[in-house]
JSON list of C-alpha atoms in Angstrom, two decimals:
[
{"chain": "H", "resi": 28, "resn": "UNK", "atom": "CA", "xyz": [71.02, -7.60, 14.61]},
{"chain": "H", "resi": 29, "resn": "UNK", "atom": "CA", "xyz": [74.68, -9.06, 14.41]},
{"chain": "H", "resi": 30, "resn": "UNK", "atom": "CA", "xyz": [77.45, -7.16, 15.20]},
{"chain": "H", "resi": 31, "resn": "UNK", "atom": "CA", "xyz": [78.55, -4.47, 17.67]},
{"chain": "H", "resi": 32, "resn": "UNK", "atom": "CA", "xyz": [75.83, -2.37, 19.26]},
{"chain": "H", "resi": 33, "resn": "UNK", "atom": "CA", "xyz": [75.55, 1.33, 20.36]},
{"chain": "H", "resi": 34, "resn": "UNK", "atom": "CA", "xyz": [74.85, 2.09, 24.38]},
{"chain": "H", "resi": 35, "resn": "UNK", "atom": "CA", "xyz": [72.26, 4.14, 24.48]},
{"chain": "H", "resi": 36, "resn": "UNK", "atom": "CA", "xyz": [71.64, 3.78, 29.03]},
{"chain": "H", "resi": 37, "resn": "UNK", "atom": "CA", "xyz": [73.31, 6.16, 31.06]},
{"chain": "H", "resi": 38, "resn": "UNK", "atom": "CA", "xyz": [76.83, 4.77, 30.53]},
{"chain": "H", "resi": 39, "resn": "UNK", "atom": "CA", "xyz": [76.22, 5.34, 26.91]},
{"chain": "H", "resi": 40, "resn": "UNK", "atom": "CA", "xyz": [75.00, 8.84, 27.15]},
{"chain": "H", "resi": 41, "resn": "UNK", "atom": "CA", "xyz": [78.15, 9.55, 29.50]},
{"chain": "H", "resi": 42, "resn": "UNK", "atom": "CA", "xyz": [80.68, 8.26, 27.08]},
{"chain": "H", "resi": 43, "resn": "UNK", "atom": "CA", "xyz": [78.77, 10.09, 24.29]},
{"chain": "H", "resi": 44, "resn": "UNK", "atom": "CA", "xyz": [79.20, 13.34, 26.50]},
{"chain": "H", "resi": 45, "resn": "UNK", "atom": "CA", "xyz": [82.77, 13.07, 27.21]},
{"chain": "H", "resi": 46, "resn": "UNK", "atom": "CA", "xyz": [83.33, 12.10, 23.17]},
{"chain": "H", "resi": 47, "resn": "UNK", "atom": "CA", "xyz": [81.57, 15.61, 22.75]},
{"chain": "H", "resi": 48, "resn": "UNK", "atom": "CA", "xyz": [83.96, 17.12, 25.27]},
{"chain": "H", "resi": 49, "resn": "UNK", "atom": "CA", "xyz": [87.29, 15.19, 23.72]},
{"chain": "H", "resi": 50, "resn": "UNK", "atom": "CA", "xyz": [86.15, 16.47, 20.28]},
{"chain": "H", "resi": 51, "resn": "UNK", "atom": "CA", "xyz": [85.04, 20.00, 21.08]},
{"chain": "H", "resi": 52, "resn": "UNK", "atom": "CA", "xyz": [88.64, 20.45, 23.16]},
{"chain": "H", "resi": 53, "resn": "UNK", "atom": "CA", "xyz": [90.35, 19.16, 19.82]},
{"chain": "H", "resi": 54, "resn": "UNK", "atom": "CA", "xyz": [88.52, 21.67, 17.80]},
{"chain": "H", "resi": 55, "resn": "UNK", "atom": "CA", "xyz": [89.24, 24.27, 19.93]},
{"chain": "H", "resi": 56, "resn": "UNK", "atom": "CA", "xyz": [93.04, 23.51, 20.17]},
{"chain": "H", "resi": 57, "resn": "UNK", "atom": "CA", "xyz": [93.68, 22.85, 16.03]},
{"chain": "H", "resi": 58, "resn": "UNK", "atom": "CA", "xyz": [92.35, 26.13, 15.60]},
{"chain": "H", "resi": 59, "resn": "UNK", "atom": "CA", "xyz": [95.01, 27.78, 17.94]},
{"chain": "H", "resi": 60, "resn": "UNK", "atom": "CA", "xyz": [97.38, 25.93, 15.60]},
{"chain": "H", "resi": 61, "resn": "UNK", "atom": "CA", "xyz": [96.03, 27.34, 12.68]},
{"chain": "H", "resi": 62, "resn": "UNK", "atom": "CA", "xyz": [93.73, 24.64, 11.02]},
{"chain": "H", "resi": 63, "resn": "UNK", "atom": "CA", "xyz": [89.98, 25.94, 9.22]},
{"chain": "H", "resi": 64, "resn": "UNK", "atom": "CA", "xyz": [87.87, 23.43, 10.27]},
{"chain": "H", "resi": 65, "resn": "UNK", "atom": "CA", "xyz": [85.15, 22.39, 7.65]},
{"chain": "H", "resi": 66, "resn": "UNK", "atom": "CA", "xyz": [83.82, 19.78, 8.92]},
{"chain": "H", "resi": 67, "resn": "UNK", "atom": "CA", "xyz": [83.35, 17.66, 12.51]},
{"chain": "H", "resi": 68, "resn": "UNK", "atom": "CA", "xyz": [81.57, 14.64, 13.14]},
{"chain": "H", "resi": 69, "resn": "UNK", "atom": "CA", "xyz": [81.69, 13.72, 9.01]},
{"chain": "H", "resi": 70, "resn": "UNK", "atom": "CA", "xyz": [78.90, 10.71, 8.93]},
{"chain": "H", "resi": 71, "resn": "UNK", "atom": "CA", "xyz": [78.64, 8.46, 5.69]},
{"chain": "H", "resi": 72, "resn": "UNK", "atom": "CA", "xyz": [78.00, 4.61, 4.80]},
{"chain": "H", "resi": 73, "resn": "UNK", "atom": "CA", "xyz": [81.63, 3.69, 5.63]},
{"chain": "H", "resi": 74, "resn": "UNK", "atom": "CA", "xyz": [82.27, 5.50, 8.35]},
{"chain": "H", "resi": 75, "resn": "UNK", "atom": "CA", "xyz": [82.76, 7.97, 10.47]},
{"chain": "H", "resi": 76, "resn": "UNK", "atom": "CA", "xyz": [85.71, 11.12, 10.84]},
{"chain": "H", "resi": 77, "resn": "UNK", "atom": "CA", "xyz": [85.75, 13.44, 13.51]},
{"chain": "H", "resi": 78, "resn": "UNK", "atom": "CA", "xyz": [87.24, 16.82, 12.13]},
{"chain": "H", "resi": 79, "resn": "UNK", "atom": "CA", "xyz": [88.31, 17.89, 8.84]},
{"chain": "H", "resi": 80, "resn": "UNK", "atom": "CA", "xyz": [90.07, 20.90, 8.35]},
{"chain": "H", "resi": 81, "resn": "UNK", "atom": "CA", "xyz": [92.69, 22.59, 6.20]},
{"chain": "H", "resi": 82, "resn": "UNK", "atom": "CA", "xyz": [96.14, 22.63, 7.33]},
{"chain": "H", "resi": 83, "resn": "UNK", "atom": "CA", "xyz": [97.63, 25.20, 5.01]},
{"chain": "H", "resi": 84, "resn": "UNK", "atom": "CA", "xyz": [97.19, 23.88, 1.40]},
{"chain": "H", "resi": 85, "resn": "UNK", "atom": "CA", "xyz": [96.04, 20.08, 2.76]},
{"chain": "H", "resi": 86, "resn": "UNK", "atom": "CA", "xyz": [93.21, 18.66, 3.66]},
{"chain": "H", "resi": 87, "resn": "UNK", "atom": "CA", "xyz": [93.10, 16.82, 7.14]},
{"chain": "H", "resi": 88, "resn": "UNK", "atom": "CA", "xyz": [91.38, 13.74, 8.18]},
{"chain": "H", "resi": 89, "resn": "UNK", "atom": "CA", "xyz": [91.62, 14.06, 12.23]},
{"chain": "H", "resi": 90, "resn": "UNK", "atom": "CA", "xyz": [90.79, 11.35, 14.34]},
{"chain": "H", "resi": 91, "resn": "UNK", "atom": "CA", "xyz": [90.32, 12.03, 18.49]},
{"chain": "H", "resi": 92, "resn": "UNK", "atom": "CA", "xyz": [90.87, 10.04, 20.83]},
{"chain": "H", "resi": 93, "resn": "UNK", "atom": "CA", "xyz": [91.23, 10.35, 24.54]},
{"chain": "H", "resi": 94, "resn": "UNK", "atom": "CA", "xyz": [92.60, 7.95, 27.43]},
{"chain": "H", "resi": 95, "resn": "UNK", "atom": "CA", "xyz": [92.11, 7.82, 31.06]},
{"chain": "H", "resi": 96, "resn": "UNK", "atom": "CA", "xyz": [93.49, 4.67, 31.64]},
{"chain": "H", "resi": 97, "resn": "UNK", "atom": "CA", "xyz": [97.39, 6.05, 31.34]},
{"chain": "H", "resi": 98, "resn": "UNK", "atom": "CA", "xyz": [97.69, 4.15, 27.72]},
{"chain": "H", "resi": 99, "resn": "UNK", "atom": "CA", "xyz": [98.85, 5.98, 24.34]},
{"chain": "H", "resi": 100, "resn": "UNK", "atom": "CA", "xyz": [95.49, 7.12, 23.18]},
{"chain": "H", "resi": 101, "resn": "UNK", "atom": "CA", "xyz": [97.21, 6.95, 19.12]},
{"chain": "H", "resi": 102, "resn": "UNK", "atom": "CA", "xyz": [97.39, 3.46, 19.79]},
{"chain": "H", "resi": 103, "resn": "UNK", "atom": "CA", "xyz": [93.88, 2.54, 20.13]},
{"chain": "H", "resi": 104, "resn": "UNK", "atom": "CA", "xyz": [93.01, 3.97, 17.03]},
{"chain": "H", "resi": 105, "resn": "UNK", "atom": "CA", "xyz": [93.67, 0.14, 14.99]},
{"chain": "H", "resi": 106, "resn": "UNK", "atom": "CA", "xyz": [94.01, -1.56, 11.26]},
{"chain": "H", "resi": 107, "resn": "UNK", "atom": "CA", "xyz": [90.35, -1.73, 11.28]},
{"chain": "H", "resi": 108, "resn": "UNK", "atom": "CA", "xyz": [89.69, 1.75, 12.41]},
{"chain": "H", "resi": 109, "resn": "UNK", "atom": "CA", "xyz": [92.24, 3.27, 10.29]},
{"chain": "H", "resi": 110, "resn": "UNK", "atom": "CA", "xyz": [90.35, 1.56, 7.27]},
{"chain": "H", "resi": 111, "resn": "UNK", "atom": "CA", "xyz": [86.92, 2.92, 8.22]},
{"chain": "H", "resi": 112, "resn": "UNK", "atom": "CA", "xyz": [88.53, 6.60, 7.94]},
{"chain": "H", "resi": 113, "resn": "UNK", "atom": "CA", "xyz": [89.99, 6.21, 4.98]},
{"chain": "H", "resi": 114, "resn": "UNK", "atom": "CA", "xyz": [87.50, 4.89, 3.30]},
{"chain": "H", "resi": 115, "resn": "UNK", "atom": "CA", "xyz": [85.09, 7.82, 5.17]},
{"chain": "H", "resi": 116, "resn": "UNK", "atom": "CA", "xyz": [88.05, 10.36, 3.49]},
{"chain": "H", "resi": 117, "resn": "UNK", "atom": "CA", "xyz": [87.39, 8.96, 0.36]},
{"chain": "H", "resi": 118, "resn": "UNK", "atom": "CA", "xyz": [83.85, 9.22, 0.08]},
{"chain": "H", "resi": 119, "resn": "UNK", "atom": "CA", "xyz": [84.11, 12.50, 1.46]},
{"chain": "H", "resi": 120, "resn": "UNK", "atom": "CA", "xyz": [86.79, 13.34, -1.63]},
{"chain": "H", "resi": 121, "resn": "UNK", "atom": "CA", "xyz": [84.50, 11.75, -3.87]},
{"chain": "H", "resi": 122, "resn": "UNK", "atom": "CA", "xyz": [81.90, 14.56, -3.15]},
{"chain": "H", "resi": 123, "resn": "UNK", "atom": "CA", "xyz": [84.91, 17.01, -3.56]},
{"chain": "H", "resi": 124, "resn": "UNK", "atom": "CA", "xyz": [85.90, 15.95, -6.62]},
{"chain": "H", "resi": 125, "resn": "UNK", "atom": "CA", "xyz": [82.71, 17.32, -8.34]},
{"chain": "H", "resi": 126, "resn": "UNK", "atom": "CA", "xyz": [83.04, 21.25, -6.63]},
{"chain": "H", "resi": 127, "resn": "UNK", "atom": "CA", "xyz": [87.03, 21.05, -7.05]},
{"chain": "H", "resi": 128, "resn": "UNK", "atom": "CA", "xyz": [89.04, 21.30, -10.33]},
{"chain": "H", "resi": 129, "resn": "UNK", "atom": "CA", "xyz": [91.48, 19.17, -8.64]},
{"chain": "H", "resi": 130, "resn": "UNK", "atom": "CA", "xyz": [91.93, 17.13, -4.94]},
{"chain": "H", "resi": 131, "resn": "UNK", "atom": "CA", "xyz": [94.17, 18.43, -2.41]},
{"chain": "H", "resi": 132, "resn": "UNK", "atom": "CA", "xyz": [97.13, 16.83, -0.56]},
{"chain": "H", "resi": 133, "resn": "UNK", "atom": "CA", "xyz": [95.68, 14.80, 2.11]},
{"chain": "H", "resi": 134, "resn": "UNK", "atom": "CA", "xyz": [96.78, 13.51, 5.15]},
{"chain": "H", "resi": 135, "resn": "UNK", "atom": "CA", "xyz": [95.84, 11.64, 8.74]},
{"chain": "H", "resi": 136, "resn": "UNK", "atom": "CA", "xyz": [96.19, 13.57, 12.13]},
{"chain": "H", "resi": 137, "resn": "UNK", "atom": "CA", "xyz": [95.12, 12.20, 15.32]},
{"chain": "H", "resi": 138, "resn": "UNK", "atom": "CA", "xyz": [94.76, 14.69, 18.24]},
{"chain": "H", "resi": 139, "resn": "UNK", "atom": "CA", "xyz": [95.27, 12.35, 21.45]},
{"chain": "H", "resi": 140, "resn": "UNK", "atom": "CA", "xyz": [93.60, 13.73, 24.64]},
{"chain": "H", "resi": 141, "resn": "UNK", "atom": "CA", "xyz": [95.29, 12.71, 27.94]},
{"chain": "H", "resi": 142, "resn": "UNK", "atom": "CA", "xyz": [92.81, 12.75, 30.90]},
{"chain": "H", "resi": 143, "resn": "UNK", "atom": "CA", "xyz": [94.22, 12.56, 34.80]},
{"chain": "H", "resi": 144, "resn": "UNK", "atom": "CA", "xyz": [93.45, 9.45, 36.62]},
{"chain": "H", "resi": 145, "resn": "UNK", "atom": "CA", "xyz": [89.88, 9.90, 38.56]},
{"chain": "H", "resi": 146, "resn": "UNK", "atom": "CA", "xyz": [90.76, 12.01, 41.73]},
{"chain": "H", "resi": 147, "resn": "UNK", "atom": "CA", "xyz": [94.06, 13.48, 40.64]},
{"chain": "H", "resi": 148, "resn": "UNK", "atom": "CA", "xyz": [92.50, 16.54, 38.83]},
{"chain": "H", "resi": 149, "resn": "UNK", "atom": "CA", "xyz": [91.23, 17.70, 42.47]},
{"chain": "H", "resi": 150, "resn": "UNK", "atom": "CA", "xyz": [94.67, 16.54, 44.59]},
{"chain": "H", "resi": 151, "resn": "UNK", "atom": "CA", "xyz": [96.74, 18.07, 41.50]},
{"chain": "H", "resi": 152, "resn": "UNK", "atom": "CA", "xyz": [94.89, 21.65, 41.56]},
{"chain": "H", "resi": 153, "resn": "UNK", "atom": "CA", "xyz": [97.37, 23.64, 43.08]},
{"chain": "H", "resi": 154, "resn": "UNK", "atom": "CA", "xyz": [100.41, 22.51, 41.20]},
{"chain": "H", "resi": 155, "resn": "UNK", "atom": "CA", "xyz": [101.31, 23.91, 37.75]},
{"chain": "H", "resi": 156, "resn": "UNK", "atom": "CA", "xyz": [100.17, 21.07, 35.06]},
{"chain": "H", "resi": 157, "resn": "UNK", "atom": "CA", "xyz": [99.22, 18.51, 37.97]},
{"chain": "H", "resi": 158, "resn": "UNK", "atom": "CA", "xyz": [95.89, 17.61, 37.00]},
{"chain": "H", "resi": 159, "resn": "UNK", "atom": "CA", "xyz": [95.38, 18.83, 34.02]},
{"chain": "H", "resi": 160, "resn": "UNK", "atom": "CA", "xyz": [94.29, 17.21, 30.25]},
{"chain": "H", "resi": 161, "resn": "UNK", "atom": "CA", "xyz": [97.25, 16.77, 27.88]},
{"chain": "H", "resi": 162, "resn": "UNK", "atom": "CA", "xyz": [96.59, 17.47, 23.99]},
{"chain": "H", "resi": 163, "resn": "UNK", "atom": "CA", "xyz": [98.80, 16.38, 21.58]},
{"chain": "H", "resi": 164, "resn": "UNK", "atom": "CA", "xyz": [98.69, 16.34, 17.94]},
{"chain": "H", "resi": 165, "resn": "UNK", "atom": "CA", "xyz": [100.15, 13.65, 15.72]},
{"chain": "H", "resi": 166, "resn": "UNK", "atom": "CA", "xyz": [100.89, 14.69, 12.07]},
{"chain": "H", "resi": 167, "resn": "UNK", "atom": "CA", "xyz": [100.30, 12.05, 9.83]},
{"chain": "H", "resi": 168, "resn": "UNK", "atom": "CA", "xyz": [99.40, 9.67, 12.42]},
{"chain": "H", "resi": 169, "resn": "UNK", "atom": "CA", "xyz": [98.97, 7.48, 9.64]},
{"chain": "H", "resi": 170, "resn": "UNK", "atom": "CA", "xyz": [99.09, 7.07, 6.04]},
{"chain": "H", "resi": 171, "resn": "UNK", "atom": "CA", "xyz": [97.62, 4.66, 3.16]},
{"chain": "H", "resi": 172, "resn": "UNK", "atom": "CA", "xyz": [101.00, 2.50, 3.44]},
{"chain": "H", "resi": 173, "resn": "UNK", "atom": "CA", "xyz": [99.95, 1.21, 7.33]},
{"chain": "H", "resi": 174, "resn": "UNK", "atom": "CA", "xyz": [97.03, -0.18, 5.65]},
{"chain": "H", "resi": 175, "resn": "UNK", "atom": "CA", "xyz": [98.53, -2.61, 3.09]}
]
């Protein structure tokens, strides 16, 4: 079948399990912020969104990425990715639309995991920080405007 395949050896299954990790961390650290997640690993015909949860009064489309490799994780998430979760959002308002007397503000977050090089996490241990996974959250990471 053309196009882009899913790994499903040991590699696969690895970079599955760390997704899992990246995600569950990302959970875990937009609730200490204050966010009611509704929804994680949203699944429909045109794509796919990792969290949704309410930020106050809007609705948030999160997308989670994580780097090893020392690059800006919010940069790998591209044109054509950015599509595929908006057009997930929107099927996902869609099925709002018909349990809500009107749609909420919206907007597209990206929480961007950091992970230490491979063997700094054990060297780093004893210093404050050294080692550790950085999490940070970009509000409106990107809007309909990027698109067009």
């Amino acid at each position: 079948m053309p196009g882009r395949s899913r790994q499903t050896g040991a590699g696969g299954r690895a970079a599955g399990e760390a997704g899992r990790s990246a995600e569950e961390a990302a959970a875990l650290y937009l609730r200490r912020l204050g966010y009611r997640i509704v929804s994680r690993n949203y699944r429909c015909r045109q794509g796919e969104i990792d969290i949704i949860a309410w930020d106050g009064p809007n609705l948030v489309f999160v997308e989670v990425r994580q780097r090893t490799d020392g690059g800006l994780a919010a940069e790998s998430i591209d044109s054509r990715k950015r599509r595929k979760i908006v057009a997930a959002a929107r099927h996902y308002l869609y099925r709002l639309a018909g349990q809500a007397a009107e749609l909420p503000p919206c907007r597209f977050d990206a929480v961007c995991l950091a992970l230490p090089p491979a063997g700094q996490a054990e060297a780093g241990a004893g210093e404050a920080g050294a080692g550790e996974t950085a999490i940070t959250l970009l509000k409106n990471a990107f809007d309909l405007s990027d698109l067009y």
